[in-house]
Amino acid sequence: MEAQTEMPGNSTVGSTLLEEEFRRILMEREQECMKLKAANTTLALPEPYCRLTFDGWSCWPNTPAGSTAYIPCPDFITGFDASLMAHKHCELNGTWFRHPESNQIWSNYTTCVNMQDLSWQQSINGIYQAGYAISLVALLLSLGILTYFRSLRCARITLHMNLFISFAINNALWLVWYRFIVTNTVLLLNNGIPCRVLHVVLHYFLLTNYAWMLCEGFYLHTLLVSAFTSEHKLVNWLMGLGWPVPAVIVTLYTVLRASSDDPADTEQCWINEGNYMNALIYPVCVSTLLNLLFLFNIVRVLLMKLRAGPAIGTRPSRAMLQAFRATLLLVPLLGLHYLVILFRPPKHHPWENFYEVLSAITASFQGLCVAVLFCFCNGEVIAQFKRKWDGSVLLRKRANSCTATTVSFIRSTAGPMAGEEKV
């Protein structure tokens, strides 16, 4: 058999399997190839022809001179599409094709990369990164605005600020994940503890996003429906829901993945969804559905109070109506990504691309929607800006008036200017 002198590792892709697992797979494939040769079960061909060979990844059968052999692409190489075919050419003299640059026997695996799918996935990742970056900027501006105007401080604004902090940290972590983890094959291969910790922390803050949205809905529902007497106590109680409860859920999720024997759960920095992603998805769906129930009941109570007439204590305040409208618009959007995940179309389905774009937009631009609805379009925030602007304009007018009066006074006491004729 002709000696194989070049491993097919000149491709830009590589395996993200653990090194021991990767070597085991290669050894098994080589042994199977050698068994085929020893059993002489391959097709006997007239001379000249290229002999059966193992190139380091795949086994190539006896191939007639002047023809090309095709085999399925290996499925253990990250970036390869197993539905595509690799090929290897047999020269007219019965020797395998040698690469003109290295002069070594070469197998062509470049066709194993689905360039169209790769380009599409890069575009989807671009949507995620752009959305998270824009949302992060909007959230930081919102936090700055709410911190600057101290007169806005109240129980409801406290909830908004906790929601903004949760989204801002989550968006920043997603940007780190896409920038330094997803595209780093070596890091995925090493599967170190830091990148797995990042995965856990990232998903903790993802759950806090939905937990604080549930707090927003519960707060509105309690004030309007149950007439809770102490907003301060209610906010303190919600603090125990918004931050600790997601920690319990993520801890359970982490224990399940860490104790799993399935490589899909434990390898590649946990970049794959694994078998326990439902431990995170179900709480999010429950949170979103509860919020929708709260909002339906709030609508019912609001309609009853609006119909009750202008009696004191029966009509909801303008601020409460604004908060309700913002929450009503935001809750379905926040839950859309996870509510439709159960209807995810299969691979190569006509709706697959639409689903991926919808998921990318709804997931990455949630922070922007939060900032716009709860801060930039908040009537109280707009009123503070107007008051600040009106105050600045008034000060400028007073300063100009004072300057004009002073100049007029100076001129009146100094007499006529030089060159002026006295009357």
Coordinates of C-alpha atoms in Angstrom, one line a residue:
M1 CA 0.0 0.0 0.0
E2 CA 1.2 3.5 -0.9
A3 CA 2.5 5.3 2.2
Q4 CA 0.4 8.1 3.5
T5 CA 2.6 11.1 4.2
E6 CA 0.2 13.9 5.0
M7 CA -2.6 14.1 7.6
P8 CA -5.6 16.1 6.4
G9 CA -5.2 18.6 9.1
N10 CA -4.4 21.4 6.7
S11 CA -8.1 22.4 6.8
T12 CA -9.0 25.5 8.8
V13 CA -11.5 23.5 10.9
G14 CA -10.7 21.1 13.6
S15 CA -12.4 18.8 16.2
T16 CA -13.6 20.2 19.5
L17 CA -13.7 16.7 21.0
L18 CA -11.4 16.0 23.9
E19 CA -8.0 14.8 22.7
E20 CA -8.4 11.3 24.1
E21 CA -11.8 10.9 22.5
F22 CA -10.5 12.3 19.2
R23 CA -7.6 9.8 19.1
R24 CA -10.0 6.9 20.0
I25 CA -12.2 7.8 17.1
L26 CA -9.3 8.0 14.7
M27 CA -7.8 4.7 15.9
E28 CA -11.2 2.9 15.5
R29 CA -11.5 4.3 11.9
E30 CA -8.0 3.2 11.0
Q31 CA -8.5 -0.3 12.4
E32 CA -11.7 -0.7 10.4
C33 CA -9.8 0.4 7.3
M34 CA -7.1 -2.1 7.9
K35 CA -9.6 -4.9 8.5
L36 CA -11.1 -4.1 5.0
K37 CA -7.6 -4.4 3.5
A38 CA -6.8 -7.6 5.3
A39 CA -10.1 -9.2 4.4
N40 CA -9.6 -8.3 0.8
T41 CA -13.2 -7.3 0.5
T42 CA -12.6 -4.2 -1.6
L43 CA -13.2 -4.2 -5.3
A44 CA -10.4 -5.8 -7.3
L45 CA -9.4 -3.4 -10.2
P46 CA -7.3 -3.8 -13.3
E47 CA -3.8 -2.1 -13.1
P48 CA -3.1 0.6 -12.7
Y49 CA -5.2 1.7 -9.8
C50 CA -4.8 3.5 -6.4
R51 CA -4.7 1.2 -3.4
L52 CA -6.8 1.4 -0.3
T53 CA -5.4 3.9 2.1
F54 CA -6.2 5.6 5.4
D55 CA -5.3 9.4 5.3
G56 CA -5.6 10.0 9.0
W57 CA -9.3 10.8 9.1
S58 CA -11.0 8.5 6.5
C59 CA -10.5 5.2 4.7
W60 CA -10.3 5.6 0.9
P61 CA -11.1 2.4 -1.2
N62 CA -9.3 1.1 -4.3
T63 CA -9.9 3.6 -7.0
P64 CA -9.4 3.2 -10.8
A65 CA -6.7 5.3 -12.4
G66 CA -7.9 8.7 -13.7
S67 CA -11.0 8.7 -11.5
T68 CA -12.0 10.3 -8.2
A69 CA -13.2 8.6 -5.0
Y70 CA -16.0 10.1 -2.9
I71 CA -16.8 9.4 0.8
P72 CA -19.1 11.2 3.3
C73 CA -17.4 13.9 5.3
P74 CA -16.4 12.9 8.8
D75 CA -18.9 14.0 11.4
F76 CA -16.5 14.4 14.3
I77 CA -14.8 17.5 12.8
T78 CA -16.3 20.8 13.9
G79 CA -17.5 22.8 10.9
F80 CA -17.9 19.8 8.6
D81 CA -21.3 18.9 7.2
A82 CA -21.7 15.1 7.3
S83 CA -24.2 15.2 4.5
L84 CA -21.5 16.5 2.1
M85 CA -18.8 14.5 0.3
A86 CA -15.0 14.7 0.5
H87 CA -13.0 13.5 -2.5
K88 CA -9.6 12.1 -3.5
H89 CA -8.2 11.9 -7.0
C90 CA -6.4 9.0 -8.5
E91 CA -3.8 9.9 -11.1
L92 CA -3.5 8.1 -14.5
N93 CA -0.4 6.3 -13.3
G94 CA -2.3 4.7 -10.3
T95 CA -1.0 7.0 -7.6
W96 CA -3.0 9.3 -5.3
F97 CA -2.9 13.0 -6.1
R98 CA -0.2 15.0 -4.4
H99 CA -0.7 18.6 -3.4
P100 CA 1.4 20.9 -5.7
E101 CA 2.6 23.0 -2.8
S102 CA 3.6 20.3 -0.3
N103 CA 4.1 17.5 -2.8
Q104 CA 2.3 15.2 -0.3
I105 CA -0.6 12.9 -0.9
W106 CA -3.7 15.0 -0.3
S107 CA -7.4 14.4 0.4
N108 CA -9.8 17.2 -0.4
Y109 CA -12.0 18.0 2.6
T110 CA -12.6 21.6 1.5
T111 CA -16.0 20.6 0.2
C112 CA -17.0 19.4 3.6
V113 CA -17.6 23.0 4.8
N114 CA -21.0 24.3 3.9
M115 CA -20.0 27.8 3.0
Q116 CA -23.5 29.0 2.5
D117 CA -24.6 27.7 5.9
L118 CA -21.4 29.1 7.5
S119 CA -22.0 32.5 6.0
W120 CA -25.6 32.4 7.3
Q121 CA -24.6 31.4 10.8
Q122 CA -22.1 34.2 10.8
S123 CA -24.8 36.7 9.8
I124 CA -27.1 35.4 12.6
N125 CA -24.2 35.8 15.1
G126 CA -23.8 39.3 13.8
I127 CA -27.4 40.1 14.5
Y128 CA -26.9 38.8 18.1
Q129 CA -23.8 40.9 18.7
A130 CA -25.3 44.1 17.2
G131 CA -28.5 43.7 19.2
Y132 CA -26.6 43.0 22.5
A133 CA -24.3 46.0 21.9
I134 CA -27.1 48.4 21.1
S135 CA -29.2 47.2 24.0
L136 CA -26.2 47.5 26.4
V137 CA -25.7 51.1 25.4
A138 CA -29.4 51.9 25.8
L139 CA -29.5 50.2 29.2
L140 CA -26.4 52.1 30.5
L141 CA -28.0 55.4 29.4
S142 CA -31.2 54.5 31.1
L143 CA -29.4 53.6 34.4
G144 CA -27.5 56.9 34.1
I145 CA -30.8 58.9 33.6
L146 CA -32.6 57.2 36.5
T147 CA -29.6 57.7 38.8
Y148 CA -29.2 61.4 37.8
F149 CA -32.8 62.4 38.5
R150 CA -33.1 61.6 42.2
S151 CA -36.7 62.9 42.2
L152 CA -37.7 59.8 40.3
R153 CA -36.7 57.5 43.1
C154 CA -39.7 55.3 44.1
A155 CA -40.6 51.6 44.4
R156 CA -41.5 51.2 40.8
I157 CA -38.2 52.9 39.6
T158 CA -36.3 50.6 41.9
L159 CA -37.8 47.7 40.1
H160 CA -36.9 49.2 36.7
M161 CA -33.3 49.8 37.8
N162 CA -32.9 46.2 38.9
L163 CA -34.3 45.0 35.6
F164 CA -31.9 47.3 33.7
I165 CA -28.9 46.0 35.7
S166 CA -29.9 42.4 35.0
F167 CA -30.2 43.1 31.3
A168 CA -27.0 45.1 31.1
I169 CA -24.9 42.4 32.8
N170 CA -26.5 39.7 30.7
N171 CA -25.9 41.6 27.4
A172 CA -22.3 42.3 28.3
L173 CA -21.7 38.6 29.1
W174 CA -23.3 37.6 25.8
L175 CA -20.9 39.9 23.9
V176 CA -17.9 38.3 25.7
W177 CA -19.3 34.9 24.9
Y178 CA -19.7 35.6 21.2
R179 CA -16.4 37.5 20.9
F180 CA -14.0 35.2 22.9
I181 CA -15.7 31.7 23.2
V182 CA -17.8 30.9 20.1
T183 CA -15.0 31.6 17.6
N184 CA -12.1 30.2 19.7
T185 CA -11.7 26.5 18.7
V186 CA -8.7 26.0 21.0
L187 CA -10.7 27.2 24.0
L188 CA -13.6 25.0 23.2
L189 CA -11.3 22.1 22.8
N190 CA -9.7 22.7 26.2
N191 CA -13.1 23.0 27.8
G192 CA -11.7 24.8 30.8
I193 CA -13.5 25.7 34.0
P194 CA -13.5 29.5 33.3
C195 CA -15.5 29.2 30.1
R196 CA -18.0 26.8 31.8
V197 CA -18.4 29.2 34.7
L198 CA -19.1 32.0 32.1
H199 CA -21.8 29.8 30.6
V200 CA -23.4 29.3 34.1
V201 CA -23.2 33.0 35.1
L202 CA -24.5 34.1 31.7
H203 CA -27.6 31.9 32.0
Y204 CA -28.1 33.0 35.6
F205 CA -28.5 36.7 34.5
L206 CA -30.6 35.5 31.6
L207 CA -33.1 34.0 34.1
T208 CA -32.9 37.2 36.2
N209 CA -34.2 39.1 33.2
Y210 CA -37.4 37.1 33.2
A211 CA -37.6 37.0 37.0
W212 CA -37.5 40.8 37.2
M213 CA -40.1 41.1 34.4
L214 CA -42.3 38.8 36.6
C215 CA -41.6 41.2 39.5
E216 CA -42.8 44.1 37.4
G217 CA -46.0 42.3 36.5
F218 CA -46.6 41.1 40.1
Y219 CA -46.0 44.7 41.4
L220 CA -48.6 46.2 39.1
H221 CA -51.0 43.4 39.8
T222 CA -50.6 43.8 43.6
L223 CA -51.0 47.6 43.7
L224 CA -54.0 47.6 41.4
V225 CA -55.9 44.5 42.4
S226 CA -54.9 43.7 46.0
A227 CA -54.3 47.3 47.1
F228 CA -51.1 46.4 49.0
T229 CA -50.5 49.1 51.6
S230 CA -46.7 49.1 51.8
E231 CA -44.8 49.5 48.5
H232 CA -41.5 49.4 50.4
K233 CA -42.3 45.9 51.9
L234 CA -43.5 44.7 48.5
V235 CA -40.2 45.7 46.8
N236 CA -38.2 44.0 49.6
W237 CA -40.2 40.9 49.0
L238 CA -39.6 41.1 45.3
M239 CA -35.9 41.4 45.8
G240 CA -36.0 37.9 47.2
L241 CA -37.6 36.7 44.0
G242 CA -35.6 38.6 41.4
W243 CA -32.1 37.6 42.4
P244 CA -32.1 34.4 44.6
V245 CA -34.7 32.3 42.8
P246 CA -32.8 32.2 39.5
A247 CA -29.7 31.2 41.4
V248 CA -31.5 28.1 42.7
I249 CA -32.7 27.1 39.2
V250 CA -29.2 27.7 37.6
T251 CA -27.6 25.7 40.4
L252 CA -29.8 22.7 39.7
Y253 CA -29.1 23.1 36.0
T254 CA -25.3 23.2 36.7
V255 CA -25.4 20.1 38.8
L256 CA -27.3 18.2 36.2
R257 CA -24.9 19.1 33.4
A258 CA -21.8 18.6 35.5
S259 CA -22.9 15.1 36.6
S260 CA -24.0 14.0 33.1
D261 CA -22.0 11.3 31.2
D262 CA -23.2 12.6 27.8
P263 CA -20.4 14.5 26.0
A264 CA -23.1 16.8 24.6
D265 CA -23.6 18.1 28.2
T266 CA -20.0 18.3 29.4
E267 CA -17.8 19.2 26.5
Q268 CA -17.0 22.4 24.4
C269 CA -17.6 24.9 27.2
W270 CA -21.2 23.7 27.3
I271 CA -21.8 25.6 24.1
N272 CA -24.4 23.0 23.0
E273 CA -27.8 23.1 24.5
G274 CA -27.4 19.6 26.0
N275 CA -30.1 17.5 27.6
Y276 CA -31.0 19.8 30.5
M277 CA -31.8 23.1 28.8
N278 CA -35.4 22.5 29.7
A279 CA -34.5 23.2 33.3
L280 CA -34.0 26.8 32.2
I281 CA -36.7 27.0 29.5
Y282 CA -39.6 25.8 31.6
P283 CA -39.1 28.5 34.4
V284 CA -38.9 31.2 31.7
C285 CA -42.2 30.0 30.1
V286 CA -43.9 29.7 33.5
S287 CA -42.7 33.3 34.3
T288 CA -44.0 34.6 31.0
L289 CA -47.4 32.9 31.3
L290 CA -47.8 34.1 34.9
N291 CA -47.1 37.7 33.7
L292 CA -49.7 37.3 30.9
L293 CA -52.2 36.1 33.5
F294 CA -51.4 39.1 35.7
L295 CA -51.9 41.5 32.8
F296 CA -55.2 39.9 31.7
N297 CA -56.5 40.4 35.3
I298 CA -55.1 44.0 35.4
V299 CA -57.0 44.8 32.2
R300 CA -60.2 43.5 33.7
V301 CA -59.7 45.6 36.9
L302 CA -58.7 48.7 34.9
L303 CA -61.8 48.5 32.8
M304 CA -63.9 48.2 35.9
K305 CA -62.3 51.2 37.5
L306 CA -62.5 53.3 34.4
R307 CA -66.2 52.6 34.1
A308 CA -66.8 53.4 37.7
G309 CA -66.5 57.1 37.1
P310 CA -64.3 59.9 38.4
A311 CA -64.9 59.0 42.1
I312 CA -61.8 59.5 44.2
G313 CA -59.8 56.4 44.8
T314 CA -61.5 54.4 42.0
R315 CA -59.6 55.6 38.9
P316 CA -56.0 54.4 38.3
S317 CA -53.3 57.0 38.2
R318 CA -51.7 58.2 35.0
A319 CA -48.3 56.8 36.1
M320 CA -49.8 53.3 36.7
L321 CA -51.5 53.4 33.3
Q322 CA -48.2 54.2 31.6
A323 CA -46.4 51.4 33.5
F324 CA -49.2 49.0 32.5
R325 CA -49.0 49.9 28.8
A326 CA -45.2 49.4 28.9
T327 CA -45.4 46.1 30.6
L328 CA -48.3 44.9 28.4
L329 CA -46.1 45.6 25.3
L330 CA -42.9 44.2 26.7
V331 CA -44.0 40.9 28.4
P332 CA -45.1 39.1 25.2
L333 CA -42.0 40.2 23.4
L334 CA -39.7 39.0 26.2
G335 CA -41.3 35.6 26.3
L336 CA -41.6 35.2 22.5
H337 CA -38.2 33.7 22.0
Y338 CA -38.9 30.8 24.5
L339 CA -42.6 30.4 23.8
V340 CA -41.9 29.7 20.1
I341 CA -38.9 27.5 20.8
L342 CA -41.2 24.5 21.2
F343 CA -42.2 25.0 17.6
R344 CA -38.7 25.2 16.2
P345 CA -38.7 23.9 12.6
P346 CA -36.4 21.0 11.7
K347 CA -33.2 21.4 9.8
H348 CA -33.6 22.6 6.2
H349 CA -37.3 23.4 6.8
P350 CA -38.5 26.5 4.8
W351 CA -39.2 28.3 8.0
E352 CA -35.8 27.6 9.6
N353 CA -34.2 30.8 8.5
F354 CA -37.1 32.9 9.6
Y355 CA -37.1 31.3 13.0
E356 CA -33.4 31.9 13.5
V357 CA -33.7 35.6 12.5
L358 CA -36.8 36.0 14.8
S359 CA -34.9 34.3 17.7
A360 CA -31.9 36.5 17.2
I361 CA -33.9 39.8 17.1
T362 CA -36.2 39.0 20.0
A363 CA -33.3 37.7 22.2
S364 CA -30.7 40.4 21.5
F365 CA -32.9 43.5 21.3
Q366 CA -34.9 42.8 24.5
G367 CA -32.6 45.2 26.5
L368 CA -33.3 48.0 24.0
C369 CA -37.1 47.4 24.3
V370 CA -36.8 47.5 28.1
A371 CA -34.9 50.8 28.0
V372 CA -37.2 52.4 25.5
L373 CA -40.5 51.4 27.2
F374 CA -39.5 51.9 30.8
C375 CA -37.2 54.9 30.5
F376 CA -37.0 56.8 27.2
C377 CA -40.8 56.7 26.8
N378 CA -41.6 57.0 30.5
G379 CA -43.8 60.0 31.1
E380 CA -42.1 60.8 34.4
V381 CA -38.6 60.8 32.8
I382 CA -39.8 63.0 29.9
A383 CA -41.3 65.4 32.4
Q384 CA -38.0 65.6 34.3
F385 CA -36.1 66.4 31.1
K386 CA -38.7 69.1 30.2
R387 CA -38.4 70.6 33.7
K388 CA -34.6 70.6 33.5
W389 CA -34.7 72.2 30.0
D390 CA -37.3 74.8 31.1
G391 CA -35.2 75.6 34.1
S392 CA -32.1 76.0 32.0
V393 CA -33.9 78.3 29.5
L394 CA -35.3 80.4 32.3
L395 CA -31.8 80.8 33.9
R396 CA -30.4 81.9 30.5
K397 CA -33.3 84.4 30.0
R398 CA -32.7 85.8 33.5
A399 CA -29.0 86.1 32.9
N400 CA -29.5 87.8 29.5
S401 CA -32.1 90.2 31.1
C402 CA -29.7 91.0 34.0
T403 CA -26.9 91.7 31.5
A404 CA -29.0 93.9 29.4
T405 CA -30.3 95.9 32.4
T406 CA -26.7 96.3 33.7
V407 CA -25.5 97.6 30.3
S408 CA -28.5 99.9 30.1
F409 CA -27.8 101.3 33.6
I410 CA -24.1 101.8 32.8
R411 CA -24.9 103.7 29.7
S412 CA -27.5 105.9 31.4
T413 CA -25.2 106.9 34.2
A414 CA -22.1 107.4 32.0
G415 CA -23.8 110.0 29.8
P416 CA -23.7 110.1 26.0
M417 CA -21.1 108.1 24.1
A418 CA -18.2 109.8 22.4
G419 CA -19.3 111.4 19.2
E420 CA -22.9 111.7 20.3
E421 CA -24.5 115.0 20.1
K422 CA -26.2 116.4 23.2
V423 CA -29.7 117.6 22.8

